[in-house]
């Protein structure tokens, strides 16, 4: 059974940093697509970043420059380094993974984690 487990969320002040991690298990090979999504209360889920086999990376405009996605294929782990955090970054952050599909956050993913909460205070 494939599982994705996120960690690293917490509460920080504006301008601070957090590093999220997501470990995938139950699959013997690395996922071709790993992504981060977030959802704030009362808002729709938003794609934050995606990293794909071959090295392609895409970010949402709202986090470009401030966030960095990376992965460790050997550990089936994806990271999200979040710097210069803003109160509007407050949300539940979810890790997603897939074996097939497009290198994009504008689609559904086969596997989704339970999420980790990020709260940024002003």
mmCIF file with all atom_site columns, N, CA and C in Angstrom, residues 33-72:
data_model
loop_
_atom_site.group_PDB
_atom_site.id
_atom_site.type_symbol
_atom_site.label_atom_id
_atom_site.label_alt_id
_atom_site.label_comp_id
_atom_site.label_asym_id
_atom_site.label_entity_id
_atom_site.label_seq_id
_atom_site.pdbx_PDB_ins_code
_atom_site.Cartn_x
_atom_site.Cartn_y
_atom_site.Cartn_z
_atom_site.occupancy
_atom_site.B_iso_or_equiv
_atom_site.pdbx_formal_charge
_atom_site.auth_seq_id
_atom_site.auth_comp_id
_atom_site.auth_asym_id
_atom_site.auth_atom_id
_atom_site.pdbx_PDB_model_num
ATOM 1   N N  . UNK A 1 33 ? 6.378   11.778 -10.595 1.00 0.00 ? 33 UNK A N  1
ATOM 2   C CA . UNK A 1 33 ? 5.898   13.129 -10.321 1.00 0.00 ? 33 UNK A CA 1
ATOM 3   C C  . UNK A 1 33 ? 5.620   13.265 -8.825  1.00 0.00 ? 33 UNK A C  1
ATOM 4   N N  . UNK A 1 34 ? 6.197   14.273 -8.220  1.00 0.00 ? 34 UNK A N  1
ATOM 5   C CA . UNK A 1 34 ? 5.927   14.564 -6.813  1.00 0.00 ? 34 UNK A CA 1
ATOM 6   C C  . UNK A 1 34 ? 5.631   16.055 -6.686  1.00 0.00 ? 34 UNK A C  1
ATOM 7   N N  . UNK A 1 35 ? 4.613   16.376 -5.928  1.00 0.00 ? 35 UNK A N  1
ATOM 8   C CA . UNK A 1 35 ? 4.146   17.756 -5.895  1.00 0.00 ? 35 UNK A CA 1
ATOM 9   C C  . UNK A 1 35 ? 3.692   18.137 -4.489  1.00 0.00 ? 35 UNK A C  1
ATOM 10  N N  . UNK A 1 36 ? 3.569   19.423 -4.288  1.00 0.00 ? 36 UNK A N  1
ATOM 11  C CA . UNK A 1 36 ? 2.996   19.980 -3.063  1.00 0.00 ? 36 UNK A CA 1
ATOM 12  C C  . UNK A 1 36 ? 1.777   20.814 -3.431  1.00 0.00 ? 36 UNK A C  1
ATOM 13  N N  . UNK A 1 37 ? 0.726   20.623 -2.641  1.00 0.00 ? 37 UNK A N  1
ATOM 14  C CA . UNK A 1 37 ? -0.484  21.415 -2.752  1.00 0.00 ? 37 UNK A CA 1
ATOM 15  C C  . UNK A 1 37 ? -0.745  22.050 -1.389  1.00 0.00 ? 37 UNK A C  1
ATOM 16  N N  . UNK A 1 38 ? -1.603  23.037 -1.354  1.00 0.00 ? 38 UNK A N  1
ATOM 17  C CA . UNK A 1 38 ? -2.009  23.617 -0.078  1.00 0.00 ? 38 UNK A CA 1
ATOM 18  C C  . UNK A 1 38 ? -3.466  24.033 -0.166  1.00 0.00 ? 38 UNK A C  1
ATOM 19  N N  . UNK A 1 39 ? -4.091  24.053 1.003   1.00 0.00 ? 39 UNK A N  1
ATOM 20  C CA . UNK A 1 39 ? -5.478  24.480 1.085   1.00 0.00 ? 39 UNK A CA 1
ATOM 21  C C  . UNK A 1 39 ? -5.700  25.263 2.361   1.00 0.00 ? 39 UNK A C  1
ATOM 22  N N  . UNK A 1 40 ? -6.119  26.501 2.195   1.00 0.00 ? 40 UNK A N  1
ATOM 23  C CA . UNK A 1 40 ? -6.445  27.350 3.328   1.00 0.00 ? 40 UNK A CA 1
ATOM 24  C C  . UNK A 1 40 ? -7.942  27.224 3.621   1.00 0.00 ? 40 UNK A C  1
ATOM 25  N N  . UNK A 1 41 ? -8.347  27.494 4.853   1.00 0.00 ? 41 UNK A N  1
ATOM 26  C CA . UNK A 1 41 ? -9.768  27.405 5.199   1.00 0.00 ? 41 UNK A CA 1
ATOM 27  C C  . UNK A 1 41 ? -10.633 28.266 4.283   1.00 0.00 ? 41 UNK A C  1
ATOM 28  N N  . UNK A 1 42 ? -11.674 27.658 3.726   1.00 0.00 ? 42 UNK A N  1
ATOM 29  C CA . UNK A 1 42 ? -12.589 28.394 2.867   1.00 0.00 ? 42 UNK A CA 1
ATOM 30  C C  . UNK A 1 42 ? -12.107 28.617 1.462   1.00 0.00 ? 42 UNK A C  1
ATOM 31  N N  . UNK A 1 43 ? -10.934 28.061 1.136   1.00 0.00 ? 43 UNK A N  1
ATOM 32  C CA . UNK A 1 43 ? -10.390 28.255 -0.210  1.00 0.00 ? 43 UNK A CA 1
ATOM 33  C C  . UNK A 1 43 ? -10.193 26.908 -0.902  1.00 0.00 ? 43 UNK A C  1
ATOM 34  N N  . UNK A 1 44 ? -10.073 26.963 -2.217  1.00 0.00 ? 44 UNK A N  1
ATOM 35  C CA . UNK A 1 44 ? -9.829  25.744 -2.982  1.00 0.00 ? 44 UNK A CA 1
ATOM 36  C C  . UNK A 1 44 ? -8.376  25.310 -2.845  1.00 0.00 ? 44 UNK A C  1
ATOM 37  N N  . UNK A 1 45 ? -8.156  24.032 -3.069  1.00 0.00 ? 45 UNK A N  1
ATOM 38  C CA . UNK A 1 45 ? -6.793  23.538 -3.042  1.00 0.00 ? 45 UNK A CA 1
ATOM 39  C C  . UNK A 1 45 ? -5.975  24.163 -4.164  1.00 0.00 ? 45 UNK A C  1
ATOM 40  N N  . UNK A 1 46 ? -4.742  24.521 -3.852  1.00 0.00 ? 46 UNK A N  1
ATOM 41  C CA . UNK A 1 46 ? -3.874  25.232 -4.800  1.00 0.00 ? 46 UNK A CA 1
ATOM 42  C C  . UNK A 1 46 ? -2.586  24.444 -4.998  1.00 0.00 ? 46 UNK A C  1
ATOM 43  N N  . UNK A 1 47 ? -2.179  24.295 -6.253  1.00 0.00 ? 47 UNK A N  1
ATOM 44  C CA . UNK A 1 47 ? -0.906  23.671 -6.536  1.00 0.00 ? 47 UNK A CA 1
ATOM 45  C C  . UNK A 1 47 ? 0.223   24.616 -6.199  1.00 0.00 ? 47 UNK A C  1
ATOM 46  N N  . UNK A 1 48 ? 1.225   24.138 -5.479  1.00 0.00 ? 48 UNK A N  1
ATOM 47  C CA . UNK A 1 48 ? 2.342   24.982 -5.046  1.00 0.00 ? 48 UNK A CA 1
ATOM 48  C C  . UNK A 1 48 ? 3.575   24.752 -5.911  1.00 0.00 ? 48 UNK A C  1
ATOM 49  N N  . UNK A 1 49 ? 3.956   23.481 -6.065  1.00 0.00 ? 49 UNK A N  1
ATOM 50  C CA . UNK A 1 49 ? 5.160   23.165 -6.831  1.00 0.00 ? 49 UNK A CA 1
ATOM 51  C C  . UNK A 1 49 ? 5.125   21.699 -7.226  1.00 0.00 ? 49 UNK A C  1
ATOM 52  N N  . UNK A 1 50 ? 5.822   21.386 -8.303  1.00 0.00 ? 50 UNK A N  1
ATOM 53  C CA . UNK A 1 50 ? 5.934   20.004 -8.759  1.00 0.00 ? 50 UNK A CA 1
ATOM 54  C C  . UNK A 1 50 ? 7.342   19.771 -9.280  1.00 0.00 ? 50 UNK A C  1
ATOM 55  N N  . UNK A 1 51 ? 7.845   18.566 -9.035  1.00 0.00 ? 51 UNK A N  1
ATOM 56  C CA . UNK A 1 51 ? 9.153   18.164 -9.544  1.00 0.00 ? 51 UNK A CA 1
ATOM 57  C C  . UNK A 1 51 ? 8.989   16.820 -10.228 1.00 0.00 ? 51 UNK A C  1
ATOM 58  N N  . UNK A 1 52 ? 9.566   16.698 -11.411 1.00 0.00 ? 52 UNK A N  1
ATOM 59  C CA . UNK A 1 52 ? 9.280   15.539 -12.241 1.00 0.00 ? 52 UNK A CA 1
ATOM 60  C C  . UNK A 1 52 ? 10.568  14.825 -12.647 1.00 0.00 ? 52 UNK A C  1
ATOM 61  N N  . UNK A 1 53 ? 10.449  13.575 -12.975 1.00 0.00 ? 53 UNK A N  1
ATOM 62  C CA . UNK A 1 53 ? 11.564  12.808 -13.501 1.00 0.00 ? 53 UNK A CA 1
ATOM 63  C C  . UNK A 1 53 ? 12.125  13.538 -14.718 1.00 0.00 ? 53 UNK A C  1
ATOM 64  N N  . UNK A 1 54 ? 13.423  13.719 -14.740 1.00 0.00 ? 54 UNK A N  1
ATOM 65  C CA . UNK A 1 54 ? 14.041  14.481 -15.814 1.00 0.00 ? 54 UNK A CA 1
ATOM 66  C C  . UNK A 1 54 ? 14.444  15.860 -15.351 1.00 0.00 ? 54 UNK A C  1
ATOM 67  N N  . UNK A 1 55 ? 13.935  16.255 -14.187 1.00 0.00 ? 55 UNK A N  1
ATOM 68  C CA . UNK A 1 55 ? 14.372  17.512 -13.590 1.00 0.00 ? 55 UNK A CA 1
ATOM 69  C C  . UNK A 1 55 ? 13.464  18.698 -13.776 1.00 0.00 ? 55 UNK A C  1
ATOM 70  N N  . UNK A 1 56 ? 12.360  18.566 -14.493 1.00 0.00 ? 56 UNK A N  1
ATOM 71  C CA . UNK A 1 56 ? 11.452  19.704 -14.677 1.00 0.00 ? 56 UNK A CA 1
ATOM 72  C C  . UNK A 1 56 ? 10.826  20.096 -13.346 1.00 0.00 ? 56 UNK A C  1
ATOM 73  N N  . UNK A 1 57 ? 10.756  21.387 -13.117 1.00 0.00 ? 57 UNK A N  1
ATOM 74  C CA . UNK A 1 57 ? 10.189  21.937 -11.890 1.00 0.00 ? 57 UNK A CA 1
ATOM 75  C C  . UNK A 1 57 ? 9.300   23.124 -12.257 1.00 0.00 ? 57 UNK A C  1
ATOM 76  N N  . UNK A 1 58 ? 8.147   23.188 -11.613 1.00 0.00 ? 58 UNK A N  1
ATOM 77  C CA . UNK A 1 58 ? 7.245   24.324 -11.819 1.00 0.00 ? 58 UNK A CA 1
ATOM 78  C C  . UNK A 1 58 ? 6.738   24.801 -10.467 1.00 0.00 ? 58 UNK A C  1
ATOM 79  N N  . UNK A 1 59 ? 6.566   26.125 -10.373 1.00 0.00 ? 59 UNK A N  1
ATOM 80  C CA . UNK A 1 59 ? 6.064   26.739 -9.146  1.00 0.00 ? 59 UNK A CA 1
ATOM 81  C C  . UNK A 1 59 ? 4.836   27.585 -9.458  1.00 0.00 ? 59 UNK A C  1
ATOM 82  N N  . UNK A 1 60 ? 3.979   27.702 -8.467  1.00 0.00 ? 60 UNK A N  1
ATOM 83  C CA . UNK A 1 60 ? 2.913   28.687 -8.557  1.00 0.00 ? 60 UNK A CA 1
ATOM 84  C C  . UNK A 1 60 ? 3.534   30.075 -8.508  1.00 0.00 ? 60 UNK A C  1
ATOM 85  N N  . UNK A 1 61 ? 2.925   31.010 -9.198  1.00 0.00 ? 61 UNK A N  1
ATOM 86  C CA . UNK A 1 61 ? 3.461   32.372 -9.228  1.00 0.00 ? 61 UNK A CA 1
ATOM 87  C C  . UNK A 1 61 ? 3.597   32.955 -7.818  1.00 0.00 ? 61 UNK A C  1
ATOM 88  N N  . UNK A 1 62 ? 2.679   32.585 -6.941  1.00 0.00 ? 62 UNK A N  1
ATOM 89  C CA . UNK A 1 62 ? 2.649   33.166 -5.597  1.00 0.00 ? 62 UNK A CA 1
ATOM 90  C C  . UNK A 1 62 ? 3.819   32.727 -4.726  1.00 0.00 ? 62 UNK A C  1
ATOM 91  N N  . UNK A 1 63 ? 4.522   31.658 -5.115  1.00 0.00 ? 63 UNK A N  1
ATOM 92  C CA . UNK A 1 63 ? 5.631   31.169 -4.289  1.00 0.00 ? 63 UNK A CA 1
ATOM 93  C C  . UNK A 1 63 ? 6.957   31.179 -5.031  1.00 0.00 ? 63 UNK A C  1
ATOM 94  N N  . UNK A 1 64 ? 6.934   31.511 -6.311  1.00 0.00 ? 64 UNK A N  1
ATOM 95  C CA . UNK A 1 64 ? 8.159   31.554 -7.102  1.00 0.00 ? 64 UNK A CA 1
ATOM 96  C C  . UNK A 1 64 ? 9.213   32.396 -6.369  1.00 0.00 ? 64 UNK A C  1
ATOM 97  N N  . UNK A 1 65 ? 10.441  31.948 -6.384  1.00 0.00 ? 65 UNK A N  1
ATOM 98  C CA . UNK A 1 65 ? 11.587  32.608 -5.749  1.00 0.00 ? 65 UNK A CA 1
ATOM 99  C C  . UNK A 1 65 ? 11.652  32.310 -4.251  1.00 0.00 ? 65 UNK A C  1
ATOM 100 N N  . UNK A 1 66 ? 10.521  32.264 -3.564  1.00 0.00 ? 66 UNK A N  1
ATOM 101 C CA . UNK A 1 66 ? 10.528  32.070 -2.114  1.00 0.00 ? 66 UNK A CA 1
ATOM 102 C C  . UNK A 1 66 ? 10.580  30.587 -1.719  1.00 0.00 ? 66 UNK A C  1
ATOM 103 N N  . UNK A 1 67 ? 9.973   29.718 -2.516  1.00 0.00 ? 67 UNK A N  1
ATOM 104 C CA . UNK A 1 67 ? 9.927   28.290 -2.194  1.00 0.00 ? 67 UNK A CA 1
ATOM 105 C C  . UNK A 1 67 ? 10.833  27.512 -3.148  1.00 0.00 ? 67 UNK A C  1
ATOM 106 N N  . UNK A 1 68 ? 11.389  26.402 -2.640  1.00 0.00 ? 68 UNK A N  1
ATOM 107 C CA . UNK A 1 68 ? 12.227  25.530 -3.460  1.00 0.00 ? 68 UNK A CA 1
ATOM 108 C C  . UNK A 1 68 ? 11.821  24.078 -3.239  1.00 0.00 ? 68 UNK A C  1
ATOM 109 N N  . UNK A 1 69 ? 11.487  23.394 -4.311  1.00 0.00 ? 69 UNK A N  1
ATOM 110 C CA . UNK A 1 69 ? 11.159  21.970 -4.226  1.00 0.00 ? 69 UNK A CA 1
ATOM 111 C C  . UNK A 1 69 ? 12.366  21.156 -4.655  1.00 0.00 ? 69 UNK A C  1
ATOM 112 N N  . UNK A 1 70 ? 12.592  20.046 -3.961  1.00 0.00 ? 70 UNK A N  1
ATOM 113 C CA . UNK A 1 70 ? 13.686  19.151 -4.311  1.00 0.00 ? 70 UNK A CA 1
ATOM 114 C C  . UNK A 1 70 ? 13.278  17.734 -3.935  1.00 0.00 ? 70 UNK A C  1
ATOM 115 N N  . UNK A 1 71 ? 14.057  16.763 -4.378  1.00 0.00 ? 71 UNK A N  1
ATOM 116 C CA . UNK A 1 71 ? 13.708  15.380 -4.084  1.00 0.00 ? 71 UNK A CA 1
ATOM 117 C C  . UNK A 1 71 ? 14.953  14.529 -3.932  1.00 0.00 ? 71 UNK A C  1
ATOM 118 N N  . UNK A 1 72 ? 14.770  13.452 -3.198  1.00 0.00 ? 72 UNK A N  1
ATOM 119 C CA . UNK A 1 72 ? 15.797  12.434 -3.034  1.00 0.00 ? 72 UNK A CA 1
ATOM 120 C C  . UNK A 1 72 ? 15.190  11.142 -3.554  1.00 0.00 ? 72 UNK A C  1
#
